[in-house]
Short mmCIF file of C-alpha atoms in Angstrom, two decimals:
data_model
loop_
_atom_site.label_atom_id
_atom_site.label_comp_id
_atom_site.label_asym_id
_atom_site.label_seq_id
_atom_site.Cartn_x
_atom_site.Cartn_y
_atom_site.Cartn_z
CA UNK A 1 0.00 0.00 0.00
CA UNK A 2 1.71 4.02 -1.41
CA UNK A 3 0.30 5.27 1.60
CA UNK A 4 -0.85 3.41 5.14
CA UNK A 5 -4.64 4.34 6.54
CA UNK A 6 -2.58 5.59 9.60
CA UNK A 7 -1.19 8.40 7.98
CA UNK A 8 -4.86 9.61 7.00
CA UNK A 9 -7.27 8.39 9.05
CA UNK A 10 -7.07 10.20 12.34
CA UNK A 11 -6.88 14.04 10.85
CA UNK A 12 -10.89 13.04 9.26
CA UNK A 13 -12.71 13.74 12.43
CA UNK A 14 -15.39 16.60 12.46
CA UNK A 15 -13.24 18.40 15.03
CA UNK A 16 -10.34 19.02 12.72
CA UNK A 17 -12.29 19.69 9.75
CA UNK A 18 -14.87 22.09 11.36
CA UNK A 19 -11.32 24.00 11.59
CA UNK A 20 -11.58 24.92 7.92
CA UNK A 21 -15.77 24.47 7.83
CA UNK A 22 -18.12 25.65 9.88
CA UNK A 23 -19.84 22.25 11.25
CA UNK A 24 -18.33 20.15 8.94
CA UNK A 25 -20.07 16.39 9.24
CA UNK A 26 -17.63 13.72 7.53
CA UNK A 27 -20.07 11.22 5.57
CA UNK A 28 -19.13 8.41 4.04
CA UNK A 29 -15.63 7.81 2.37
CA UNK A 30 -13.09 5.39 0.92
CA UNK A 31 -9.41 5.17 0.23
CA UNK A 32 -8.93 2.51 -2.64
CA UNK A 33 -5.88 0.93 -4.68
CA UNK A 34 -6.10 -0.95 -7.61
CA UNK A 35 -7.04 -4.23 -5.76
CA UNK A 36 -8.73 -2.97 -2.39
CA UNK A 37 -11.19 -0.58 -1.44
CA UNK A 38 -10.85 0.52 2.80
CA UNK A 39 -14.82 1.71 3.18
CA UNK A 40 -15.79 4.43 6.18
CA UNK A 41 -18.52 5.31 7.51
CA UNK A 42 -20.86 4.09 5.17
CA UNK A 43 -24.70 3.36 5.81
CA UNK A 44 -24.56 0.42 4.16
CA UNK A 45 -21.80 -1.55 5.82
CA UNK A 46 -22.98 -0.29 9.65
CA UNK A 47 -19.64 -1.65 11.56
CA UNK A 48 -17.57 0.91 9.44
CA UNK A 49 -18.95 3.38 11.98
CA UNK A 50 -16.38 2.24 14.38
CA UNK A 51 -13.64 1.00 11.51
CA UNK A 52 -13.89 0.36 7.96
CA UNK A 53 -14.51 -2.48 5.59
CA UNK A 54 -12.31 -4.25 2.82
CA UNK A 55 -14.02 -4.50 -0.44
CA UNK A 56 -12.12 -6.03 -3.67
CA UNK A 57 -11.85 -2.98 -5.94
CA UNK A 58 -14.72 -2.36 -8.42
CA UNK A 59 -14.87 0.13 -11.50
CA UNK A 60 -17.14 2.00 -9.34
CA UNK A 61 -13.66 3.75 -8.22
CA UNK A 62 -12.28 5.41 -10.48
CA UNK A 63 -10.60 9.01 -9.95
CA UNK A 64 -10.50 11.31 -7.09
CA UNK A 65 -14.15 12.18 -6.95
CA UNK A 66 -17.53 11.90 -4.82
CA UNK A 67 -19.94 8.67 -5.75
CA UNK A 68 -23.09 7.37 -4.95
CA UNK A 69 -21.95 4.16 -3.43
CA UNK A 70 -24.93 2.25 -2.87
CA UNK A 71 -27.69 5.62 -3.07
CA UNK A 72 -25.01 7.27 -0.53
CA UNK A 73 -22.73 10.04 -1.20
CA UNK A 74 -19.36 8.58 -0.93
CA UNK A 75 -15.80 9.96 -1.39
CA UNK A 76 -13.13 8.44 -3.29
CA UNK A 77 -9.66 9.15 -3.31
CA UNK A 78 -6.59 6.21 -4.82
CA UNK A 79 -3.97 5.90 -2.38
CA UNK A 80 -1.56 4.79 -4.85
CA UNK A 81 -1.94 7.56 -7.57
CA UNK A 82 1.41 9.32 -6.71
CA UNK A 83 0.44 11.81 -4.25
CA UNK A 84 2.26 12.05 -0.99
CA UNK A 85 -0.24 11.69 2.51
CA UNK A 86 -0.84 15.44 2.90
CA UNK A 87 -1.97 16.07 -0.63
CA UNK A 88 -4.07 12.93 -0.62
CA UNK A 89 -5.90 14.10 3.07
CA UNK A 90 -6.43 17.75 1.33
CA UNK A 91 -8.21 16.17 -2.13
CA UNK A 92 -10.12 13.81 0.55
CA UNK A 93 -11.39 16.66 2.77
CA UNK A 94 -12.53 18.16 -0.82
CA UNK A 95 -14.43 15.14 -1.64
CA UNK A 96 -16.13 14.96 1.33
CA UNK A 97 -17.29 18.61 1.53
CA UNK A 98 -19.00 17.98 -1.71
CA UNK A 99 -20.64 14.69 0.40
CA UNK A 100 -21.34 17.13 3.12
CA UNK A 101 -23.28 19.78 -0.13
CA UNK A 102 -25.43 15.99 -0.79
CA UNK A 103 -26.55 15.77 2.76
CA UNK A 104 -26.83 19.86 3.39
CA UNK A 105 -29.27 19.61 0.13
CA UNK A 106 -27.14 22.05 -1.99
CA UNK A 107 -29.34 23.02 -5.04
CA UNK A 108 -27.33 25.45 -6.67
CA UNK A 109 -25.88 23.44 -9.69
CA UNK A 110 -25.05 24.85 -13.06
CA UNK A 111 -26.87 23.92 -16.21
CA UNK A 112 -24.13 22.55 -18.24
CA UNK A 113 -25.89 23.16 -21.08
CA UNK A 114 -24.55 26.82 -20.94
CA UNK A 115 -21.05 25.37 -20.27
CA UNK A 116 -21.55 23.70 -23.65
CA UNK A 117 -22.74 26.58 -25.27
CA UNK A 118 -20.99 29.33 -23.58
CA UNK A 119 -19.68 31.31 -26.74
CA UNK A 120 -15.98 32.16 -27.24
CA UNK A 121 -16.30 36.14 -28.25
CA UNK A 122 -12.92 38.14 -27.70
CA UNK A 123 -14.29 40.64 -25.68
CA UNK A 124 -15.46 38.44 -23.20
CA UNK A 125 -11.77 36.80 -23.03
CA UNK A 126 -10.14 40.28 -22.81
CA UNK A 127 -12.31 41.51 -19.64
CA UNK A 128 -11.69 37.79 -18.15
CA UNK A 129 -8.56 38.12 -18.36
CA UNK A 130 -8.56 41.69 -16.32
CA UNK A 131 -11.06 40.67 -13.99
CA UNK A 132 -9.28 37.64 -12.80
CA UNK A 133 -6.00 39.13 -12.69
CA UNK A 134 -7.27 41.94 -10.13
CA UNK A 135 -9.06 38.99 -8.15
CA UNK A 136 -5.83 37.24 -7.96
CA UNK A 137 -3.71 40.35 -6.31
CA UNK A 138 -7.47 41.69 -4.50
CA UNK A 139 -5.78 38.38 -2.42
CA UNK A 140 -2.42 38.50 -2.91
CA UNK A 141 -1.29 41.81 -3.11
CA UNK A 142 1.27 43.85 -0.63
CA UNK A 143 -1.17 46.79 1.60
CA UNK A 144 -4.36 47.41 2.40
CA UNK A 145 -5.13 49.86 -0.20
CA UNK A 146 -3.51 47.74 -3.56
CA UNK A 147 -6.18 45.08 -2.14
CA UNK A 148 -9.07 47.03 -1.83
CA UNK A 149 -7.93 48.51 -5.31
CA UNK A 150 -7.63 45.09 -7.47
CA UNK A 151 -10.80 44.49 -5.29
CA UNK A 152 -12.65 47.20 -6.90
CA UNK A 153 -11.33 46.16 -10.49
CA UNK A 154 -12.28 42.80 -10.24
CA UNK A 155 -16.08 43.66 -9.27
CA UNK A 156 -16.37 46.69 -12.30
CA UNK A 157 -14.69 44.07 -14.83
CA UNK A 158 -17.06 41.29 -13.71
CA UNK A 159 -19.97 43.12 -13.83
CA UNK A 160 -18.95 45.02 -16.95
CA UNK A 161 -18.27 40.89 -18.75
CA UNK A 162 -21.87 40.12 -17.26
CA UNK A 163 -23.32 42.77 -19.80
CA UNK A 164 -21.54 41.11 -22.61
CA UNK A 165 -21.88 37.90 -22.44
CA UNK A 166 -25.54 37.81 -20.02
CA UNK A 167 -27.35 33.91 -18.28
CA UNK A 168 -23.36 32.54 -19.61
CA UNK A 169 -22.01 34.43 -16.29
CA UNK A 170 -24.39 32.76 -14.04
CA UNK A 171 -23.03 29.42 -15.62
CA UNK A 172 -20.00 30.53 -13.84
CA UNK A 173 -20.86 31.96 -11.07
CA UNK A 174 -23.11 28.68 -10.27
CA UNK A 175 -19.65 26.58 -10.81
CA UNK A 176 -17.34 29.04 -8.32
CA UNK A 177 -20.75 27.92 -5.71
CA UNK A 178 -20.30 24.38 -5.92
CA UNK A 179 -16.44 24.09 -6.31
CA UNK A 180 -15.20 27.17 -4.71
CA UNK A 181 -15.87 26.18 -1.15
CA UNK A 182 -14.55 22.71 -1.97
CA UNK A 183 -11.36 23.81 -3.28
CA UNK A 184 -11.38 26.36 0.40
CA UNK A 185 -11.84 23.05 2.25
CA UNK A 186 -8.85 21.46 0.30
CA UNK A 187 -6.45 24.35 0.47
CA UNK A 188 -6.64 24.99 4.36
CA UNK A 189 -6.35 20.76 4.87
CA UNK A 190 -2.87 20.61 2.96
CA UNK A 191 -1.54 23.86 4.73
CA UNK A 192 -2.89 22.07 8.63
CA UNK A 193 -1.57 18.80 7.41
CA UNK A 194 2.08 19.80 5.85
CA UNK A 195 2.27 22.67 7.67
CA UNK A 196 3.40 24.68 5.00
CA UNK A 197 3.04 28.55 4.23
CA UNK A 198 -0.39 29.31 3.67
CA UNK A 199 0.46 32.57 1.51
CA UNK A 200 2.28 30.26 -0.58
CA UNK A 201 -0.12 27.50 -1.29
CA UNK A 202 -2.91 30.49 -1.96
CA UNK A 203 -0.51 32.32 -4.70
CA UNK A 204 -0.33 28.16 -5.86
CA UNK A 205 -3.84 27.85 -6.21
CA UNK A 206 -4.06 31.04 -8.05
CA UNK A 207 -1.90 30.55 -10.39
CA UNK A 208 -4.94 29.41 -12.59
CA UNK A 209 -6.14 32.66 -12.25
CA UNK A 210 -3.73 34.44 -14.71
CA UNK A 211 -3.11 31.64 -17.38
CA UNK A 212 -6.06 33.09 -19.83
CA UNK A 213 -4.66 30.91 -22.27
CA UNK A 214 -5.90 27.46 -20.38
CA UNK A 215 -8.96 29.15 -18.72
CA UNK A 216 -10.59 29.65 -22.38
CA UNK A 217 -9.73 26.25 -22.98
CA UNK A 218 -10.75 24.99 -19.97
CA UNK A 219 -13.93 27.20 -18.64
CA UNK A 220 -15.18 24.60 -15.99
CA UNK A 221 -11.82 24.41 -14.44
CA UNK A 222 -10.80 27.94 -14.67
CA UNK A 223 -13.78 28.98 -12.11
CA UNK A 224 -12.50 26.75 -9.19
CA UNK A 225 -9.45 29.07 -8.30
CA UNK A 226 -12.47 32.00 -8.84
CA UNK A 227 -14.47 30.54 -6.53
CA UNK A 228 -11.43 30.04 -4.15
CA UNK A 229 -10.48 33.38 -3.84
CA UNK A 230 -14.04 34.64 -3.65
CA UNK A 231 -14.16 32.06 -0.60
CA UNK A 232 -10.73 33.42 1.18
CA UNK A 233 -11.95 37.32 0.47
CA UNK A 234 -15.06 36.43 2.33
CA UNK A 235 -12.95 35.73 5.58
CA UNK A 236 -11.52 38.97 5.20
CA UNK A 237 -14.89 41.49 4.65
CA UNK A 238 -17.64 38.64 6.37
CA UNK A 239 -15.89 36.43 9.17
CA UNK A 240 -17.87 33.85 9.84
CA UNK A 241 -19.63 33.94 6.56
CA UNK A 242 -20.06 29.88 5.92
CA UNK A 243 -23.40 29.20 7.64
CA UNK A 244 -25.16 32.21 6.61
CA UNK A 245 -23.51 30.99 3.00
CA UNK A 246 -24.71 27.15 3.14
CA UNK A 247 -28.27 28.41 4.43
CA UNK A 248 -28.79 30.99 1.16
CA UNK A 249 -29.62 30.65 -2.62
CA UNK A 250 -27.39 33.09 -3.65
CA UNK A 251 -24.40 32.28 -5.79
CA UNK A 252 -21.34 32.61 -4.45
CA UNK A 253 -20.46 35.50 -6.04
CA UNK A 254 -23.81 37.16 -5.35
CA UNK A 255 -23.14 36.57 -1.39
CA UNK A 256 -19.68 38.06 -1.72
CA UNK A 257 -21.21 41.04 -3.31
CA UNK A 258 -23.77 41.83 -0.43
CA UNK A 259 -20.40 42.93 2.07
CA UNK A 260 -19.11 45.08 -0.70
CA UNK A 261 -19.74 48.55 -2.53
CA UNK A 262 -17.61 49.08 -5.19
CA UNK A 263 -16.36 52.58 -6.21
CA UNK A 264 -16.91 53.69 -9.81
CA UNK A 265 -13.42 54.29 -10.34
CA UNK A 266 -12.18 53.79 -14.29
CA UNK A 267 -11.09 50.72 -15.46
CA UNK A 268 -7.38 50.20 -16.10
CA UNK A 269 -6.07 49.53 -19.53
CA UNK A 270 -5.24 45.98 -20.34
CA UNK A 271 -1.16 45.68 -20.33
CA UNK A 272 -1.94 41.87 -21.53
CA UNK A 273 0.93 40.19 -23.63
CA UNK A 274 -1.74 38.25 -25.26
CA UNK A 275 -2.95 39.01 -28.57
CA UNK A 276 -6.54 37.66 -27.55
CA UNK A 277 -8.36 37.46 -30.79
CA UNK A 278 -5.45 35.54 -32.03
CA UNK A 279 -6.25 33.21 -28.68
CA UNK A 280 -9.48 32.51 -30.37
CA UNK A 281 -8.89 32.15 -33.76
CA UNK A 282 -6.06 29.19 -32.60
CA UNK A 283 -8.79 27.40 -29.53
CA UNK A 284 -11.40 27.59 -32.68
CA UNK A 285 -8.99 25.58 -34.87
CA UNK A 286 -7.59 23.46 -32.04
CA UNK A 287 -11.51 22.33 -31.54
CA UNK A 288 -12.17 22.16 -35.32
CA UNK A 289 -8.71 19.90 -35.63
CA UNK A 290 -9.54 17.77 -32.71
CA UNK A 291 -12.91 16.81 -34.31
CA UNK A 292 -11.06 15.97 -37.67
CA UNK A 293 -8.34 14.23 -35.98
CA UNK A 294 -11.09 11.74 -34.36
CA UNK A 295 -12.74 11.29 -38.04
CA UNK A 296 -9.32 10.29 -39.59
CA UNK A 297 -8.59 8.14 -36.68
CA UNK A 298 -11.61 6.18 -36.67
CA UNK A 299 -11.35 2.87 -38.85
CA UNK A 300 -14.96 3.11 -39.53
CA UNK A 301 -17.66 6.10 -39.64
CA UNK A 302 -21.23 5.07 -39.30
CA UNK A 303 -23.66 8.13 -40.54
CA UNK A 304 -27.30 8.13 -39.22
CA UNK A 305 -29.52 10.41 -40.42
CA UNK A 306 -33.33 10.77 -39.42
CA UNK A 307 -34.90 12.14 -35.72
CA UNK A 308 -32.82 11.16 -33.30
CA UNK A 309 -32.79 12.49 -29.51
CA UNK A 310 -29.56 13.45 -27.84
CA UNK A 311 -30.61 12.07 -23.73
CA UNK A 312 -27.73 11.63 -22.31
CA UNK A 313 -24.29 13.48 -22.36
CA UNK A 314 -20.78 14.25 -20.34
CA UNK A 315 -20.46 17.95 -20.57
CA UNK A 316 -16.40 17.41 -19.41
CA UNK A 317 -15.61 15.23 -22.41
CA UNK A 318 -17.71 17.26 -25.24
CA UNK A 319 -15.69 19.38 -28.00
CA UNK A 320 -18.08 22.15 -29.75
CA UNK A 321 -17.60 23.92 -32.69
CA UNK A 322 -20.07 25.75 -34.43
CA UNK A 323 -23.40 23.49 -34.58
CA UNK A 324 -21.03 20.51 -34.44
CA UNK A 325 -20.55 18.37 -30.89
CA UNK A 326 -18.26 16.13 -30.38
CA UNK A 327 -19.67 13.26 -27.92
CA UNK A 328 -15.89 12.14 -26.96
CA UNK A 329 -16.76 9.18 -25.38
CA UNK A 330 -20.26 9.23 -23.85
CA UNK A 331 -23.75 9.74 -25.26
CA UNK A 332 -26.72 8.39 -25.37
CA UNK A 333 -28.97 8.87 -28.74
CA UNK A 334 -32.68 7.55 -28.50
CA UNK A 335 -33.68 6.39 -32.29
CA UNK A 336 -36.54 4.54 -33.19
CA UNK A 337 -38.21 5.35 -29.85
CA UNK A 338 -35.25 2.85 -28.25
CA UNK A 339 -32.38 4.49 -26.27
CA UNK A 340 -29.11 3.61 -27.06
CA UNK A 341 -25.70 4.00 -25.81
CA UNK A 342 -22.29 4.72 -26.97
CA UNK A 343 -19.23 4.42 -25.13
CA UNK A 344 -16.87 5.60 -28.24
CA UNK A 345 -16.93 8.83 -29.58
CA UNK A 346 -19.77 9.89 -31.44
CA UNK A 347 -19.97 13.69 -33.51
CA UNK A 348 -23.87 15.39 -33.77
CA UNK A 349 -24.80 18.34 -36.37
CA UNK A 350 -27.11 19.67 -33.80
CA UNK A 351 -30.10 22.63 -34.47
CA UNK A 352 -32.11 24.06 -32.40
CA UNK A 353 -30.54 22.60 -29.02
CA UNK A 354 -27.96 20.13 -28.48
CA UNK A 355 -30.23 17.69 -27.48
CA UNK A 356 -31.93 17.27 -31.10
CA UNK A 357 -30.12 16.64 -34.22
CA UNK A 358 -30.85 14.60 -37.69
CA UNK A 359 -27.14 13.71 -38.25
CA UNK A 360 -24.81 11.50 -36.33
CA UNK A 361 -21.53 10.27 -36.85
CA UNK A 362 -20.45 7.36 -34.98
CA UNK A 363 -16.57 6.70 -34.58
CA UNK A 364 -15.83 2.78 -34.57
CA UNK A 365 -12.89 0.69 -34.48
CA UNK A 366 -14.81 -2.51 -35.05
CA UNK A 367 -16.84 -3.05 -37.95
CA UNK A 368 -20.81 -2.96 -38.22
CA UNK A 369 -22.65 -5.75 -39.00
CA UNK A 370 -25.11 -5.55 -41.25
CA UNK A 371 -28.86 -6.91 -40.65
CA UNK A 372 -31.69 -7.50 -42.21
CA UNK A 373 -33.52 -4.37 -41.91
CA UNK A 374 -30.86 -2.42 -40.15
CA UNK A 375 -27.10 -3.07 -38.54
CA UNK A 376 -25.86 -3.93 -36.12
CA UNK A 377 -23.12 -1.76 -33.98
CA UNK A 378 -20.70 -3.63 -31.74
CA UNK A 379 -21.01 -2.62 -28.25
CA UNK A 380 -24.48 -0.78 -28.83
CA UNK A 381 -26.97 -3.37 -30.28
CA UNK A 382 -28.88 -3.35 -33.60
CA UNK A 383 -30.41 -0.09 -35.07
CA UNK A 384 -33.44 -0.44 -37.78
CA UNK A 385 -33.40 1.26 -40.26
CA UNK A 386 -32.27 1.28 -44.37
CA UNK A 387 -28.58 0.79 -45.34
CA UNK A 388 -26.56 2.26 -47.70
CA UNK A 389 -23.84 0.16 -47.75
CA UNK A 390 -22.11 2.50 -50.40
CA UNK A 391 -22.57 5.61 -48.37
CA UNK A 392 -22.38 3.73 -44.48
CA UNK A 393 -25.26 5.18 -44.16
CA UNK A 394 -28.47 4.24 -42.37
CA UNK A 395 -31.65 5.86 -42.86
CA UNK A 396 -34.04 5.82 -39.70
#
């Protein structure tokens, strides 16, 4: 075993972590290598409320995430991914604050549907960039007066991107809610556990927070450093702000903004290094690239054409460009009034919404079998319909 339970176990009481959370209740969780699986606390298996239980590992356990493990909210972390004890207890505490958001009844979710959809307009990257830059030093910076400053900036630039880019910034805003906190939890476990500088590990975590570059590539990701550092200027302006916080439907951002009244003060030009429509053009072809590459690495492309139903997606592993998605390797499509899924990748012309198209293309490295009155697609089952053989194309 990487790392022995001994070196983990006795920091996950609700007495240390109410250090970093008001309250904090530590649900179920599980530390798991490629062969075991050391269960805590879990309803299911009662005598883990005094120890744990050894399960053989199933693909239930994959990643350093939060599960339903059995209808229970369960956290997951792999002992033997690499990670020394400290970091491992930090991404564990994370986990099970997002357990803790199950129990607590946390409804403020983003629709990923916007995350999909969110469009990728230069202006919108340019005041990102500026408003996230003055968030970062609203934390980090030397004096009273620099913070209060970038503090300023950061809530005219944000407010200024809302106008531009409208329901996309609540997509964000919705994300810094859920992960934000999490990411608080995580940060203030790794300093109490390694006992390192706490300045240091914040200007770590922020780093994020000036690389515009990966956070247009990466949207999702790039708002759990925001939501962070909205999280550690709260214990500056609103001490004791996380009950009040887990009690309200405001966003995160929208409870931040109740303890402060910006100053209309004029906005600072952009010294960026970054030619930013240039940014654009190149993500734009990197997404229209990584959609051909998939095409020409396929050994065989299915078309479908006819009403089909998108019901089922992965917003992390979908590539968009223009009215074409690329499903990389989840999706389910409902044809024929029968819902089926694919586990390879899968591209959609969509219209109106990216749950209905008329056009599919499905990716396979095995070859379809064809049927008598439709084919037959390994992995998936058989699809009725008419076959042009010539065109691999079915008609449904």
């Amino acid at each position: 075993m990487a790392i022995e339970l001994r070196a983990i176990i006795p920091y996950l009481t609700e007495e240390r972590l109410s250090a970093f959370w008001t309250d904090f209740q530590v649900g179920a969780y599980a530390l798991y290598t490629d062969e075991s699986v050391y269960l805590f606390h879990h309803p299911a298996y009662p005598e883990t409320m005094q120890s744990f239980v050894q399960l053989p590992w199933s693909e239930e356990f994959a990643g350093n995430t939060s599960i339903l493990f059995h209808d229970y909210p369960t956290a997951i972390v792999q002992m033997d991914s690499g990670i020394d004890e400290n970091r491992l207890y930090s991404v564990l505490a994370h986990e099970l604050f997002h357990g803790l958001q199950y129990v607590k009844g946390e409804s403020r979710f983003p629709d990923e549907v916007l995350g999909i959809t969110y469009p990728l307009v230069a202006e919108n990257v340019e005041l990102r960039q500026q408003e996230r830059f003055h968030l970062y030093n609203a934390v980090t910076a030397m004096g009273a007066e620099k913070r209060k400053h970038h503090l300023n900036q950061f809530i005219l630039y944000r407010e200024k991107r809302a106008e531009v880019i409208g329901p996309f910034m609540k997509y964000e805003q919705l994300i810094e809610t859920v992960e934000g906190p999490a990411f608080y939890v995580e940060l203030h476990a790794y300093v109490a556990k390694s006992g390192v500088s706490k300045e240091r590990e914040i200007k770590s975590y922020g780093e994020p927070l000036l690389d515009i570059a990966d956070a247009t590539r990466h949207l999702r990701r790039s708002c759990y450093s925001a939501g962070l550092f909205l999280c550690i200027l709260l214990d500056e302006i609103s001490p004791g702000w996380q009950a009040g916080f887990m009690q309200s439907e405001l966003t995160l951002y929208e409870y931040f903004r109740q303890f402060v009244d910006p100053i209309q003060e004029k906005a600072l030009e952009s010294d960026s290094s970054v030619d930013i429509s240039e940014l654009v053009t190149t993500i734009m072809n990197e997404r229209d690239e990584r959609i051909a590459e998939s095409l020409q690495q396929a050994k065989y492309v299915l078309s479908i054409q006819g009403e089909i139903k998108v019901t089922g997606i992965d917003p992390m592993n979908i590539i968009v460009s223009g009215n074409k998605l690329l499903h990389q390797n989840f999706v389910r499509l409902k044809m024929n009034e029968q819902d089926y899924l694919f586990r390879l990748p899968v591209i959609a012309l969509i219209e109106d919404s990216i749950f209905g198209c008329k056009y599919v293309q499905i990716l396979l490295n095995e070859k379809l079998v064809v049927e008598e009155g439709g084919i037959f697609i390994p992995g998936v089952g058989i699809v009725e319909g008419r076959f042009d053989e010539v065109e691999s194309t079915l008609w449904i």
